[in-house]
PDB file of C-alpha atoms in Angstrom:
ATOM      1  CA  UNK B   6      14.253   8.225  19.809  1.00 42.00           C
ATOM      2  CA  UNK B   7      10.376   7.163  19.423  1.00 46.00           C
ATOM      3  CA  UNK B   8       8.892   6.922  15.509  1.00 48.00           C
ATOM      4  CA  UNK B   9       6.350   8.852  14.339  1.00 47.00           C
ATOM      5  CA  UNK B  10       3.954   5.695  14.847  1.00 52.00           C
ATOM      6  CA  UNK B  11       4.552   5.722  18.646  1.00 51.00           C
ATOM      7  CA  UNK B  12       3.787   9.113  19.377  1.00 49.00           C
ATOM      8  CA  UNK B  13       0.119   8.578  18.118  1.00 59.00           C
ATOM      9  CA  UNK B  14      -0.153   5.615  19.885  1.00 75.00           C
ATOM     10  CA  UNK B  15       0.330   2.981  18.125  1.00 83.00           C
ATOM     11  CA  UNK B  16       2.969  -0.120  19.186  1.00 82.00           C
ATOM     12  CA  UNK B  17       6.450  -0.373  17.209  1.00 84.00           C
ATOM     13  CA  UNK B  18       6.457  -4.248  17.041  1.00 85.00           C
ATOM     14  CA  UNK B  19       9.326  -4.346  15.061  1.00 84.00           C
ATOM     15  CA  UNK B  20      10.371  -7.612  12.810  1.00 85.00           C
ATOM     16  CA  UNK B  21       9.427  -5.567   9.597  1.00 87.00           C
ATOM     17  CA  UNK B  22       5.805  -4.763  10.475  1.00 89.00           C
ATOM     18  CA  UNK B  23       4.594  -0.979  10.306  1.00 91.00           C
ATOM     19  CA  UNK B  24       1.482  -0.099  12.123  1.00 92.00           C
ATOM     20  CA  UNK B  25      -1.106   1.624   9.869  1.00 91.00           C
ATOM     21  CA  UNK B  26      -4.132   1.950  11.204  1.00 91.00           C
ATOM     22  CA  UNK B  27      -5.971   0.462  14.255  1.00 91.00           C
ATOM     23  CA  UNK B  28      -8.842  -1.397  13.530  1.00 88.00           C
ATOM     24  CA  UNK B  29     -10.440  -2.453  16.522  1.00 84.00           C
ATOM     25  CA  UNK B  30     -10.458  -4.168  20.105  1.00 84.00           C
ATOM     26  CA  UNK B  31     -12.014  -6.487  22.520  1.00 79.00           C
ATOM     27  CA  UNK B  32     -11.107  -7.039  26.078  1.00 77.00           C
ATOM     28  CA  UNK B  33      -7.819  -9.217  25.605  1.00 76.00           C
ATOM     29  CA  UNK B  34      -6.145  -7.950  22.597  1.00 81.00           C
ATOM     30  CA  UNK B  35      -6.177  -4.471  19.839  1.00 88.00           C
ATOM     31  CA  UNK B  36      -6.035  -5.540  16.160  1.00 88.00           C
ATOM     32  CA  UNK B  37      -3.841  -3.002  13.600  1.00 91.00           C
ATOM     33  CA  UNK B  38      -3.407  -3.282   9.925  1.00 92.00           C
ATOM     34  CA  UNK B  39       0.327  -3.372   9.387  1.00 93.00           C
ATOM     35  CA  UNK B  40       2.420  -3.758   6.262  1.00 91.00           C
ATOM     36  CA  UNK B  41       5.489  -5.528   5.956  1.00 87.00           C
ATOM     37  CA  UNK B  42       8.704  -6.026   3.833  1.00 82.00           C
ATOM     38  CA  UNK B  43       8.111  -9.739   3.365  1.00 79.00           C
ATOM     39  CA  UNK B  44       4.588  -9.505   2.531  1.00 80.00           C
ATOM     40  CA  UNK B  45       2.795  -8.041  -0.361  1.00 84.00           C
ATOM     41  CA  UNK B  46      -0.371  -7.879   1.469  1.00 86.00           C
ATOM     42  CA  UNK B  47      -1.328  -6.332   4.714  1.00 91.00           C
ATOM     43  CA  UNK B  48      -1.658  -8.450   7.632  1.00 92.00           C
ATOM     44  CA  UNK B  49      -3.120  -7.973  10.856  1.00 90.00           C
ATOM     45  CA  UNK B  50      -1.128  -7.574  14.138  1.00 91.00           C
ATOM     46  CA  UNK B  51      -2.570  -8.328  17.227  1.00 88.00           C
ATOM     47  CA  UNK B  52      -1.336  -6.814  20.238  1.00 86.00           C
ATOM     48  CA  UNK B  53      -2.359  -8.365  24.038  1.00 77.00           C
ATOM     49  CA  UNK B  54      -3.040  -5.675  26.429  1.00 71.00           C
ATOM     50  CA  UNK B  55      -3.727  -7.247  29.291  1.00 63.00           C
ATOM     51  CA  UNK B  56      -1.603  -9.716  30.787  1.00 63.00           C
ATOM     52  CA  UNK B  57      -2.609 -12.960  28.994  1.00 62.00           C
ATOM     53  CA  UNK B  58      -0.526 -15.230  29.839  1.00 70.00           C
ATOM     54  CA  UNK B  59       2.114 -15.680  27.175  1.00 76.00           C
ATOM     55  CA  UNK B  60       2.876 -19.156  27.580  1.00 80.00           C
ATOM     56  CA  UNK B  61      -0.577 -20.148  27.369  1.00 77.00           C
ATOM     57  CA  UNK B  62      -1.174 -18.015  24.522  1.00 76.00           C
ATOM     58  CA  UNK B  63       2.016 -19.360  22.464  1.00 81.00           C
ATOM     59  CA  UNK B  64       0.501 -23.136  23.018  1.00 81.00           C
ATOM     60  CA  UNK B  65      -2.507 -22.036  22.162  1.00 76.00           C
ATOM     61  CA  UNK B  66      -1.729 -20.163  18.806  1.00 77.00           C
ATOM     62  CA  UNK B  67       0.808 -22.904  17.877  1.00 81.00           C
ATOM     63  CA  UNK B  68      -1.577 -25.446  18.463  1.00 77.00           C
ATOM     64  CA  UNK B  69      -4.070 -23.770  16.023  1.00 73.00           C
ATOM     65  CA  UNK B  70      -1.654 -23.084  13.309  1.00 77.00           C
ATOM     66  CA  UNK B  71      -0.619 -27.195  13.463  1.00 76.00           C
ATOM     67  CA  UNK B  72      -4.472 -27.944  13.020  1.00 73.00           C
ATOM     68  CA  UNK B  73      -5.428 -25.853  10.583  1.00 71.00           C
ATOM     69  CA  UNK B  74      -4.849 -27.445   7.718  1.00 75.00           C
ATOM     70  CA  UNK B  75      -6.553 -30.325   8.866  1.00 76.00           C
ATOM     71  CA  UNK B  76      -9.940 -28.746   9.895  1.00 73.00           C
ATOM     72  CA  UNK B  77     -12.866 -29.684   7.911  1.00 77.00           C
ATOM     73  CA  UNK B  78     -13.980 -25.372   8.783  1.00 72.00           C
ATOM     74  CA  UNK B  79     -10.108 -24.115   7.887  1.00 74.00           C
ATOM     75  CA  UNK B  80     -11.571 -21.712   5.167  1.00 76.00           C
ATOM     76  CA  UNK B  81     -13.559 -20.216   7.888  1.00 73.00           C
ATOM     77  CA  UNK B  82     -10.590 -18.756   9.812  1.00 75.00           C
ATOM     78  CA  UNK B  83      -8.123 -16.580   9.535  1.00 78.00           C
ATOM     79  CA  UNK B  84      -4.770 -17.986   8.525  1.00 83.00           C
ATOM     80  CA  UNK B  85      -2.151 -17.405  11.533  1.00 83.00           C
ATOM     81  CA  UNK B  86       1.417 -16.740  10.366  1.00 86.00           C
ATOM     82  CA  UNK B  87       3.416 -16.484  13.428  1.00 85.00           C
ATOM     83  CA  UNK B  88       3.777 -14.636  16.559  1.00 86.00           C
ATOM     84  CA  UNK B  89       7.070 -12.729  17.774  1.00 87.00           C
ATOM     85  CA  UNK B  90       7.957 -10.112  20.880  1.00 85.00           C
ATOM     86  CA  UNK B  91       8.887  -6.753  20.405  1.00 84.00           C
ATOM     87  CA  UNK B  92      11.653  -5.003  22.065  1.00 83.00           C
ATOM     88  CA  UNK B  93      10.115  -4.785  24.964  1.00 83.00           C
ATOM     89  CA  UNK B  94       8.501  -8.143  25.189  1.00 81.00           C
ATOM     90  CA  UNK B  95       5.604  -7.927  24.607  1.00 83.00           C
ATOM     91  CA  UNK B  96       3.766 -10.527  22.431  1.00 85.00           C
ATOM     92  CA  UNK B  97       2.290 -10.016  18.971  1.00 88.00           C
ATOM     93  CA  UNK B  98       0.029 -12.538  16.265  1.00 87.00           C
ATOM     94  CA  UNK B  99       0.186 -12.252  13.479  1.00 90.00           C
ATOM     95  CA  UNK B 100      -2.942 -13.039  11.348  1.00 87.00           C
ATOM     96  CA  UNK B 101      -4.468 -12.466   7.617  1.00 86.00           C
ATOM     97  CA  UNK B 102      -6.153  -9.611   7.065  1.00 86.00           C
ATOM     98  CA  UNK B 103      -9.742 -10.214   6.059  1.00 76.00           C
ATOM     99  CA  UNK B 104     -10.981  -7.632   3.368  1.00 69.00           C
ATOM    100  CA  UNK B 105     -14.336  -7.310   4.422  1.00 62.00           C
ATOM    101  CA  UNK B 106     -15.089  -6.854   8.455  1.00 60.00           C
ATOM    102  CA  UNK B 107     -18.324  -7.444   9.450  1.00 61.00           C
ATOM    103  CA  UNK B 108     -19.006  -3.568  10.818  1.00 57.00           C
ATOM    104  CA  UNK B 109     -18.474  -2.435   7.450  1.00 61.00           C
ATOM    105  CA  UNK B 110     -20.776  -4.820   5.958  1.00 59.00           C
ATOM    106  CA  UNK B 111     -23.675  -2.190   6.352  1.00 61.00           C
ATOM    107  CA  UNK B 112     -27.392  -3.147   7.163  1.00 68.00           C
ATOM    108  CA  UNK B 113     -28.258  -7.030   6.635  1.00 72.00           C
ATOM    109  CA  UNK B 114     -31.666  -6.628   5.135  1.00 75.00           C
ATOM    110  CA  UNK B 115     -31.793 -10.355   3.736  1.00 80.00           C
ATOM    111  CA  UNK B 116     -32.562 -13.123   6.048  1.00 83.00           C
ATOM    112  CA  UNK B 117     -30.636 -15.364   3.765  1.00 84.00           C
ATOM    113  CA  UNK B 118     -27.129 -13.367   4.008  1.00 80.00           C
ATOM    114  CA  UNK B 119     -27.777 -13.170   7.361  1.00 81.00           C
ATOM    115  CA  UNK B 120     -28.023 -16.987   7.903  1.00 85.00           C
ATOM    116  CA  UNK B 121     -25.155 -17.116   5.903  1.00 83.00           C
ATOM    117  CA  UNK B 122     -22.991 -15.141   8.309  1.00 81.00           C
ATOM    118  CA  UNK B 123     -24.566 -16.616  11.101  1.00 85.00           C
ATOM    119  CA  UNK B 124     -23.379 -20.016   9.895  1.00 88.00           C
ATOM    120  CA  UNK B 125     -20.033 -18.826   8.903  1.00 83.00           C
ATOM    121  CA  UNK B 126     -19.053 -17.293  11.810  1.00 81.00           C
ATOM    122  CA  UNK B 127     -20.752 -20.694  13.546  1.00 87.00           C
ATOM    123  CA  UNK B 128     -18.860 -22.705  11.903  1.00 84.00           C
ATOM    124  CA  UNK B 129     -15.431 -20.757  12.580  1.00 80.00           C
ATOM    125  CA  UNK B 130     -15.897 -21.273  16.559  1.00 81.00           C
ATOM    126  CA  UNK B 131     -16.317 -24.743  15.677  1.00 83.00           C
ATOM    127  CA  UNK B 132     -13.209 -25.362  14.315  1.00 77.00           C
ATOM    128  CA  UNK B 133     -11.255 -23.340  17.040  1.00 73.00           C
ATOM    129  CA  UNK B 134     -13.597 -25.198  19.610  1.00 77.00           C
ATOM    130  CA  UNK B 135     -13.159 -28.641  18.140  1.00 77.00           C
ATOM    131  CA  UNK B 136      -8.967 -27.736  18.181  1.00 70.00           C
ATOM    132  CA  UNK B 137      -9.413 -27.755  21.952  1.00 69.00           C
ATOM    133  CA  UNK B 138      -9.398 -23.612  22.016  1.00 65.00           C
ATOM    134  CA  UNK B 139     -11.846 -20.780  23.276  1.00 61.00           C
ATOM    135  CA  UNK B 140     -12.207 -17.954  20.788  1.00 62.00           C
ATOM    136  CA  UNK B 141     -11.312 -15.387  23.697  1.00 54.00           C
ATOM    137  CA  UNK B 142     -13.636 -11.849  22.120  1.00 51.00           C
TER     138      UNK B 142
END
């Protein structure tokens, strides 16, 4: 029997997680909001669509979450919980949920707050370049 969440499209990943909303997509992966029983807060759930390979993934997103901590840029990225399969197998991330997505953020009509994001988000590759990864959107 599918769920209610299926039939509009979105994944059942299982584990506790319910898919609420989509929020967006690049060309390896489709990010959903998705509440859990062991969480008070939303998370986000990452879903890869197109045959990344999971091994390499899994290394890659366990490597990150043993660095973190470390990183002189950690407050610059998100924190990474986990990762599990569904029933199927296929492989979800799971991630924090930032509050405030960059889209949303409206017009930048100050060069300053621009430079500021500009840096930020600079500063955030670093730190996943500098762990030996490639920020793959």
């Amino acid at each position: 029997m599918k769920s209610a969440r299926s039939e509009i499209g979105f994944p059942v990943p299982g584990h506790g997680y319910d898919i609420r909303e989509r929020l967006g997509s690049g060309a390896w992966k489709v990010a959903y909001r998705a509440s859990s029983l062991n969480s008070l807060s939303d998370r986000a759930v990452l879903y890869f669509h197109d045959g990344t390979d999971q091994k390499e993934m899994i290394k890659d997103i366990t490597a990150l979450m043993r660095t973190h901590s470390e990183h002189r840029f950690r407050h610059y990225l998100a924190n990474v919980f986990g990762f599990f399969y569904d029933a199927e197998g296929k492989l979800f991330i799971v991630e924090e949920l930032l509050s405030r997505p960059l889209d949303r953020a409206g017009r930048i009509r100050d060069h300053m707050t621009f430079i500021r994001i500009a840096r930020d988000l600079c500063r955030g590759l670093i730190a996943i370049h500098e762990s030996n990864l490639v920020h793959r959107d």
